[in-house]
Coordinates of C-alpha atoms in Angstrom, one line a residue:
Chain A
M1 CA 0.0 0.0 0.0
S2 CA 2.7 2.5 1.0
K3 CA 4.8 1.3 -2.0
H4 CA 1.9 2.3 -4.3
A5 CA 1.5 5.6 -2.7
V6 CA 5.2 6.5 -3.3
E7 CA 4.8 5.3 -6.9
T8 CA 1.8 7.5 -7.4
S9 CA 3.5 10.5 -5.9
N10 CA 6.5 10.1 -8.1
D11 CA 4.4 9.7 -11.1
P12 CA 1.1 11.7 -10.5
I13 CA -2.0 10.8 -12.5
T14 CA -4.0 13.6 -14.1
Q15 CA -7.4 13.3 -15.8
W16 CA -8.2 14.5 -19.2
V17 CA -11.6 15.0 -20.9
T18 CA -11.0 13.9 -24.4
F19 CA -12.8 14.9 -27.6
F20 CA -12.5 14.6 -31.4
L21 CA -11.9 17.3 -33.9
D22 CA -11.7 15.9 -37.4
S23 CA -9.9 12.6 -37.0
E24 CA -7.6 13.7 -34.1
K25 CA -8.2 13.3 -30.5
Y26 CA -7.5 16.0 -28.0
G27 CA -7.6 16.3 -24.3
I28 CA -8.4 19.1 -21.8
E29 CA -7.5 18.8 -18.0
V30 CA -10.6 17.7 -16.2
M31 CA -10.4 20.4 -13.5
Q32 CA -11.0 23.0 -16.2
V33 CA -14.1 21.4 -17.5
Q34 CA -17.3 22.5 -15.9
E35 CA -19.8 20.4 -18.0
V36 CA -20.5 19.1 -21.5
L37 CA -23.7 20.3 -23.3
R38 CA -25.5 18.9 -26.2
M39 CA -25.6 21.3 -29.2
T40 CA -28.0 24.1 -28.5
E41 CA -28.8 27.3 -30.5
I42 CA -25.8 29.6 -30.6
A43 CA -26.7 33.3 -31.1
P44 CA -24.2 35.1 -33.3
V45 CA -22.9 38.3 -32.0
P46 CA -22.4 41.0 -34.6
G47 CA -18.8 42.4 -34.8
A48 CA -17.4 39.5 -32.7
P49 CA -13.9 38.2 -33.8
D50 CA -14.0 35.3 -36.2
Y51 CA -13.0 32.7 -33.6
V52 CA -16.1 33.5 -31.7
L53 CA -19.1 31.4 -32.8
G54 CA -21.6 33.4 -30.7
I55 CA -23.2 33.1 -27.3
I56 CA -25.6 30.6 -25.5
N57 CA -27.8 31.0 -22.5
L58 CA -26.6 28.7 -19.9
R59 CA -29.2 28.7 -17.1
G60 CA -29.5 32.5 -17.2
N61 CA -25.8 33.0 -17.8
V62 CA -24.4 34.2 -21.1
V63 CA -21.4 32.0 -22.2
T64 CA -19.3 32.8 -25.3
V65 CA -18.7 29.8 -27.7
I66 CA -15.4 29.6 -29.3
D67 CA -15.0 28.0 -32.7
S68 CA -12.2 25.4 -31.9
R69 CA -12.2 24.4 -35.5
K70 CA -11.2 27.7 -36.7
R71 CA -8.7 28.1 -33.9
F72 CA -7.1 24.7 -34.9
G73 CA -7.0 25.7 -38.5
L74 CA -9.6 23.1 -39.6
V75 CA -12.3 23.4 -42.2
P76 CA -15.8 24.2 -40.9
Q77 CA -18.2 21.3 -40.3
E78 CA -22.0 21.2 -39.9
A79 CA -23.2 20.2 -36.3
D80 CA -24.6 16.8 -36.0
D81 CA -26.0 14.7 -33.1
A82 CA -22.5 14.0 -31.7
T83 CA -21.5 17.7 -31.6
R84 CA -21.0 19.0 -28.1
I85 CA -20.2 22.3 -26.3
V86 CA -17.6 21.7 -23.6
I87 CA -17.9 24.5 -21.0
I88 CA -14.5 25.3 -19.5
E89 CA -13.1 27.7 -17.1
A90 CA -9.9 29.3 -18.3
L91 CA -8.3 32.4 -16.6
N92 CA -11.4 33.1 -14.5
Q93 CA -13.6 33.2 -17.5
V94 CA -16.3 30.6 -18.4
V95 CA -16.5 29.9 -22.1
G96 CA -17.6 27.1 -24.3
I97 CA -15.7 25.3 -27.0
L98 CA -17.4 23.6 -29.9
V99 CA -16.2 20.0 -30.5
D100 CA -17.1 17.2 -33.0
S101 CA -17.7 14.7 -30.1
V102 CA -16.6 14.0 -26.6
A103 CA -15.1 10.7 -26.1
E104 CA -14.1 9.8 -22.5
V105 CA -12.1 10.8 -19.4
A106 CA -8.5 9.5 -19.7
D107 CA -6.2 8.9 -16.7
L108 CA -2.6 9.8 -17.7
R109 CA 0.5 9.3 -15.7
A110 CA 3.0 12.2 -15.8
T111 CA 5.6 9.9 -17.3
D112 CA 3.0 9.1 -20.2
I113 CA 3.0 12.8 -21.3
E114 CA 5.7 13.9 -23.8
V115 CA 6.4 17.6 -24.1
A116 CA 5.1 18.7 -27.5
P117 CA 7.9 19.5 -29.9
N118 CA 8.0 23.0 -30.7
V119 CA 8.0 23.4 -34.4
G120 CA 9.3 26.9 -35.3
N121 CA 7.5 29.5 -33.2
D122 CA 4.0 29.2 -34.6
E123 CA 1.6 31.2 -32.5
S124 CA -1.0 28.3 -32.8
S125 CA 1.3 25.6 -31.4
K126 CA 1.7 27.5 -28.0
Y127 CA -1.6 25.9 -26.8
I128 CA -0.4 22.3 -27.2
Q129 CA 0.7 21.3 -23.8
G130 CA 2.0 17.8 -24.7
V131 CA 1.1 14.6 -26.4
S132 CA 0.5 11.2 -25.0
N133 CA 0.7 7.8 -26.8
Q134 CA -2.5 5.8 -26.4
G135 CA -1.8 2.5 -28.2
E136 CA -2.4 3.2 -31.9
E137 CA -3.3 6.9 -31.4
L138 CA -1.8 10.1 -30.2
L139 CA -3.8 12.2 -27.7
I140 CA -3.0 15.9 -28.1
L141 CA -3.2 17.7 -24.7
V142 CA -4.5 21.2 -25.0
D143 CA -3.7 24.1 -22.5
V144 CA -6.9 25.8 -22.6
N145 CA -5.5 29.0 -20.9
K146 CA -3.3 29.5 -24.0
L147 CA -6.1 28.7 -26.5
L148 CA -6.4 32.3 -27.0
S149 CA -3.9 35.1 -26.5
D150 CA -4.0 37.5 -23.7
D151 CA -5.6 40.3 -26.0
Q152 CA -8.1 37.7 -27.3
W153 CA -9.1 36.6 -23.8
Q154 CA -9.8 40.3 -22.9
E155 CA -11.8 40.7 -26.2
V156 CA -14.0 37.6 -25.3
A157 CA -14.5 39.1 -21.8
A158 CA -15.6 42.3 -23.2
L159 CA -18.4 40.7 -25.4
Chain B
M1 CA 17.0 8.6 -77.0
A2 CA 14.1 10.8 -76.3
D3 CA 14.7 10.2 -72.6
N4 CA 17.9 12.0 -72.7
S5 CA 16.7 15.6 -72.9
P6 CA 14.6 15.7 -69.7
L7 CA 17.7 14.4 -67.8
V8 CA 19.8 17.0 -69.2
D9 CA 17.3 19.8 -68.5
Q10 CA 17.0 18.4 -64.9
K11 CA 20.8 18.3 -64.4
L12 CA 20.9 21.9 -65.8
A13 CA 18.2 23.0 -63.4
V14 CA 19.9 21.4 -60.4
S15 CA 23.2 23.0 -61.3
M16 CA 21.6 26.3 -61.6
F17 CA 19.8 25.9 -58.3
L18 CA 23.0 24.8 -56.5
D19 CA 24.8 27.8 -57.9
S20 CA 22.0 30.0 -56.7
L21 CA 22.1 28.7 -53.3
M22 CA 25.8 29.3 -53.2
R23 CA 25.7 32.8 -54.7
E24 CA 23.3 34.5 -52.5
P25 CA 25.3 34.7 -49.3
E26 CA 28.4 35.9 -51.1
E27 CA 26.5 38.9 -52.5
E28 CA 25.9 40.0 -49.0
L29 CA 29.5 41.0 -48.4
P30 CA 30.0 44.0 -50.8
T31 CA 26.7 45.5 -49.7
V32 CA 28.7 47.3 -46.9
P33 CA 29.3 50.9 -48.3
L34 CA 32.9 51.3 -48.8
A35 CA 32.6 55.0 -48.4
E36 CA 32.2 54.5 -44.7
T37 CA 35.8 53.7 -44.5
V38 CA 37.0 56.9 -46.2
P39 CA 37.3 59.0 -43.0
F40 CA 40.9 57.9 -42.8
E41 CA 43.0 60.7 -41.4
K42 CA 46.4 59.8 -42.6
P43 CA 46.2 61.3 -46.1
V44 CA 45.6 64.7 -44.5
I45 CA 49.0 64.3 -42.7
S46 CA 50.8 63.4 -46.0
V47 CA 49.5 66.4 -47.9
P48 CA 51.9 69.1 -46.8
I49 CA 54.9 66.9 -48.0
L50 CA 53.4 67.5 -51.7
T51 CA 54.0 71.2 -51.4
P52 CA 57.4 71.8 -49.8
A53 CA 58.2 75.0 -51.7
D54 CA 54.7 76.6 -51.4
I55 CA 54.6 76.8 -47.4
A56 CA 53.8 80.5 -47.7
V57 CA 50.6 79.9 -49.9
D58 CA 47.4 80.4 -48.1
L59 CA 45.3 77.5 -46.8
S60 CA 42.5 77.5 -49.3
P61 CA 44.2 75.5 -52.1
V62 CA 45.5 73.0 -49.6
E63 CA 41.9 72.4 -48.6
E64 CA 41.2 71.6 -52.3
E65 CA 43.9 69.0 -52.3
I66 CA 42.7 67.4 -49.2
A67 CA 39.4 66.9 -50.9
V68 CA 41.1 65.2 -53.8
V69 CA 43.5 62.9 -51.8
P70 CA 40.9 60.2 -50.8
E71 CA 40.4 59.7 -54.5
V72 CA 43.9 59.1 -55.1
I73 CA 44.5 56.4 -52.7
P74 CA 41.3 54.4 -52.5
E75 CA 43.1 51.1 -53.1
V76 CA 44.9 51.1 -49.8
V77 CA 41.8 52.1 -47.9
V78 CA 39.7 49.5 -49.7
E79 CA 41.9 46.7 -48.8
T80 CA 41.9 47.6 -45.2
S81 CA 38.1 47.9 -45.2
I82 CA 37.5 44.4 -46.8
E83 CA 39.6 42.7 -44.2
V84 CA 37.4 44.4 -41.5
V85 CA 34.2 43.4 -43.2
Q86 CA 35.2 39.8 -43.4
D87 CA 36.3 39.8 -39.8
V88 CA 32.9 41.1 -38.8
A89 CA 31.0 38.5 -41.0
L90 CA 33.1 35.6 -39.7
A91 CA 32.5 36.7 -36.0
E92 CA 28.8 36.9 -36.7
A93 CA 28.8 33.5 -38.2
E94 CA 30.7 32.0 -35.2
Q95 CA 28.2 33.4 -32.9
T96 CA 25.1 32.1 -34.8
E97 CA 26.6 28.6 -35.5
T98 CA 25.4 26.0 -33.0
E99 CA 28.4 23.7 -33.5
T100 CA 32.2 24.0 -33.6
E101 CA 33.5 24.8 -36.9
I102 CA 36.9 24.7 -38.4
A103 CA 38.3 27.3 -40.9
G104 CA 36.3 27.8 -44.2
G105 CA 32.9 27.1 -42.8
R106 CA 33.6 23.3 -42.4
P107 CA 31.8 21.6 -39.6
E108 CA 34.0 19.6 -37.2
W109 CA 33.0 16.3 -38.9
A110 CA 34.5 17.5 -42.2
S111 CA 38.1 17.8 -41.1
E112 CA 38.8 14.5 -42.8
P113 CA 37.0 12.3 -45.5
F114 CA 33.4 11.6 -44.4
Q115 CA 30.4 9.6 -45.6
V116 CA 27.2 11.0 -46.6
M117 CA 23.9 9.5 -47.6
L118 CA 22.1 11.0 -50.7
F119 CA 18.4 11.5 -50.8
N120 CA 15.9 13.3 -53.1
V121 CA 13.3 15.9 -52.3
A122 CA 11.1 17.3 -55.1
G123 CA 13.9 16.6 -57.8
L124 CA 16.6 18.2 -55.6
S125 CA 19.4 15.9 -54.3
L126 CA 20.4 16.3 -50.7
A127 CA 23.3 14.7 -48.7
V128 CA 23.2 14.3 -45.0
P129 CA 26.5 13.2 -43.3
L130 CA 26.3 9.8 -41.6
V131 CA 27.5 11.2 -38.3
E132 CA 24.3 13.3 -38.1
L133 CA 22.0 10.5 -39.4
N134 CA 20.0 8.5 -36.8
G135 CA 18.0 6.3 -39.2
V136 CA 15.7 6.2 -42.2
V137 CA 12.1 4.8 -41.7
E138 CA 9.4 3.8 -44.3
W139 CA 6.7 6.5 -44.7
T140 CA 3.4 4.9 -43.6
G141 CA 1.3 7.9 -43.9
E142 CA 0.3 7.4 -40.2
V143 CA 1.0 10.8 -38.7
T144 CA -1.0 12.8 -36.2
E145 CA -1.6 16.3 -37.5
M146 CA -1.1 19.0 -35.1
P147 CA -3.7 21.8 -35.0
G148 CA -2.7 25.2 -36.5
H149 CA 0.4 23.9 -38.0
S150 CA 2.6 25.4 -40.7
P151 CA 2.2 24.0 -44.2
F152 CA 5.6 22.2 -44.1
Y153 CA 4.7 20.4 -40.8
M154 CA 3.2 17.1 -41.7
G155 CA 2.6 15.9 -38.2
L156 CA 4.0 13.6 -35.3
M157 CA 5.0 10.2 -36.3
T158 CA 5.5 7.5 -33.6
H159 CA 8.7 5.7 -33.8
L160 CA 10.3 3.5 -31.1
D161 CA 7.7 4.9 -28.6
K162 CA 8.8 8.4 -29.4
S163 CA 6.8 11.0 -31.1
I164 CA 8.9 12.7 -33.9
P165 CA 7.7 15.8 -35.8
V166 CA 8.0 15.1 -39.6
V167 CA 8.5 18.1 -41.9
D168 CA 8.1 18.3 -45.6
T169 CA 11.7 18.9 -46.5
A170 CA 10.9 20.1 -50.0
R171 CA 9.0 23.2 -48.5
L172 CA 11.9 24.2 -46.4
V173 CA 14.8 23.8 -48.8
L174 CA 13.3 24.9 -52.1
P175 CA 13.7 28.7 -52.9
A176 CA 10.6 30.9 -53.0
E177 CA 10.5 30.9 -56.7
K178 CA 10.6 27.1 -57.0
L179 CA 7.8 26.7 -54.3
G180 CA 5.2 27.2 -57.1
Q181 CA 5.9 23.8 -58.4
L182 CA 4.6 22.2 -55.0
A183 CA 1.2 24.0 -55.6
G184 CA -1.6 21.5 -55.3
D185 CA 0.9 18.8 -54.4
D186 CA 0.1 16.5 -51.5
P187 CA 3.3 15.7 -49.6
K188 CA 1.7 12.4 -48.1
E189 CA 1.5 11.0 -51.8
R190 CA 5.0 12.2 -52.7
V191 CA 6.8 11.1 -49.6
K192 CA 8.3 7.5 -49.5
R193 CA 10.9 7.6 -46.6
V194 CA 11.7 9.7 -43.5
V195 CA 15.2 10.6 -42.6
L196 CA 15.9 11.0 -38.9
I197 CA 18.4 13.6 -37.5
D198 CA 19.6 15.2 -34.5
E199 CA 18.9 12.3 -32.0
H200 CA 15.5 11.4 -33.6
R201 CA 14.3 14.9 -32.9
W202 CA 13.2 15.5 -36.4
G203 CA 12.0 13.6 -39.4
L204 CA 12.9 14.9 -42.8
A205 CA 10.3 13.5 -45.3
C206 CA 11.9 12.7 -48.6
D207 CA 10.9 11.2 -52.1
E208 CA 13.6 8.5 -52.1
V209 CA 16.8 7.5 -50.4
N210 CA 19.9 6.9 -52.6
E211 CA 23.4 5.4 -52.0
V212 CA 26.0 6.3 -49.3
I213 CA 29.1 7.9 -50.7
T214 CA 32.5 9.0 -49.2
L215 CA 33.4 12.7 -49.7
E216 CA 36.7 14.3 -49.3
P217 CA 36.4 17.7 -47.7
D218 CA 37.8 19.4 -50.8
Q219 CA 35.1 18.1 -53.0
V220 CA 32.6 20.3 -51.2
R221 CA 32.1 24.0 -51.9
W222 CA 31.9 25.1 -48.3
R223 CA 29.9 28.1 -47.4
S224 CA 31.8 30.6 -45.2
S225 CA 28.9 32.6 -44.0
R226 CA 25.5 31.2 -43.1
T227 CA 23.3 34.0 -42.2
K228 CA 20.7 32.6 -44.7
R229 CA 19.9 28.9 -45.3
A230 CA 21.8 27.8 -42.2
W231 CA 20.9 24.2 -43.0
L232 CA 23.1 24.3 -46.1
A233 CA 26.8 23.4 -45.2
G234 CA 27.9 23.6 -48.9
T235 CA 27.3 22.0 -52.3
V236 CA 28.9 19.0 -54.0
V237 CA 29.1 19.8 -57.7
E238 CA 30.4 16.3 -58.7
H239 CA 27.3 14.7 -57.3
M240 CA 24.9 17.6 -57.9
C241 CA 23.8 17.7 -54.4
A242 CA 23.4 20.1 -51.4
L243 CA 25.1 19.0 -48.2
V244 CA 22.8 19.3 -45.2
D245 CA 24.0 20.4 -41.6
G246 CA 21.7 18.4 -39.5
K247 CA 22.4 20.4 -36.3
A248 CA 21.7 23.6 -38.1
F249 CA 18.7 22.2 -39.7
S250 CA 17.3 21.2 -36.3
A251 CA 18.1 24.6 -34.8
M252 CA 16.4 26.3 -37.7
L253 CA 13.2 24.3 -37.2
E254 CA 13.3 24.9 -33.5
D255 CA 13.7 28.7 -33.5
G256 CA 11.5 29.4 -36.5
S257 CA 14.3 31.0 -38.5
H258 CA 13.2 29.1 -41.6
K259 CA 10.7 31.8 -42.1
R260 CA 13.5 34.2 -42.9
N261 CA 15.1 31.9 -45.6

């Protein structure tokens, strides 16, 4: 028992909510995820930046929904039955991100996480926290705090 | 017979490309304005010697001669200035290089005969020294594409439990005017092998891998300055190929300096 505890403290386990965008699987740390919603009506906001899809009414609170496909440089896709809005808390703001589908909650040991190789200094690659090999596939771990730049987070807060 | 002409065209094109690779950095040197070195005070001191009999003459004609003197002895001044410029360029190159180099822009591994492996990307032949080569793997097409990536970044490939970023070498080494030929091209269809460099840190996607040859250091036209295209150590005219410096290639990918090429 004590041996197990030592092993765990040396190699802490973190939990990640995994979702799909196109054919790739991504993960967000579970502590930052508040809830997962089925697709609902998203009201567009005139003059909003292109990475903002619009706003939704979440039990009386207005929540901005971010277009993760646009953010990740993917082509837009029509929402279907599997589409979900993942409500996250990042930098004291609650926002939603639209994803193709939500998969599961994965337990990852710290040693299972590889630091994401930095390719050039692409702005977009800054939000990739790391990758983890899950058998045949690779899970891309996203740092939601860096999903938007500081200026963009302020822009979203001002909507 | 009819097959010969495209081959000649290709050789000519490769030769021209290699020449253009080599030429560009050399053109950078003369851009330093020579006029900057003219404020050289010594000619002023020598002027009175020219007019020993006319000491009593007023100063204005002497001033005119001073104005003329720098034109009379530009050669001496130019020689001095070129030495200075080369020193500065070398010092700059030494600062930016990530590896130890010996004289003439040669990396340390090129102090004696060395082996290189030849490989092709989009019609261009490249050579990577074996000391910097970690392996060659088949392209299976199984890569994980990363979000928001640059067009040259093909994705992460898993090899021996390690995730290795694979780049489309053609898009990185071809000059801007040649990139047009890759328009509409799908690198995943073109690529056949991946060349691993810098302790498996990067995979260079290539069309095909050719033989391993031994090169004498003198067979390579080494580049003395690498402010641009840091990955190019030199060219080997005999084999019509560009010699890749693996460490510099890796550093270029990491710091994003490929965007300045």
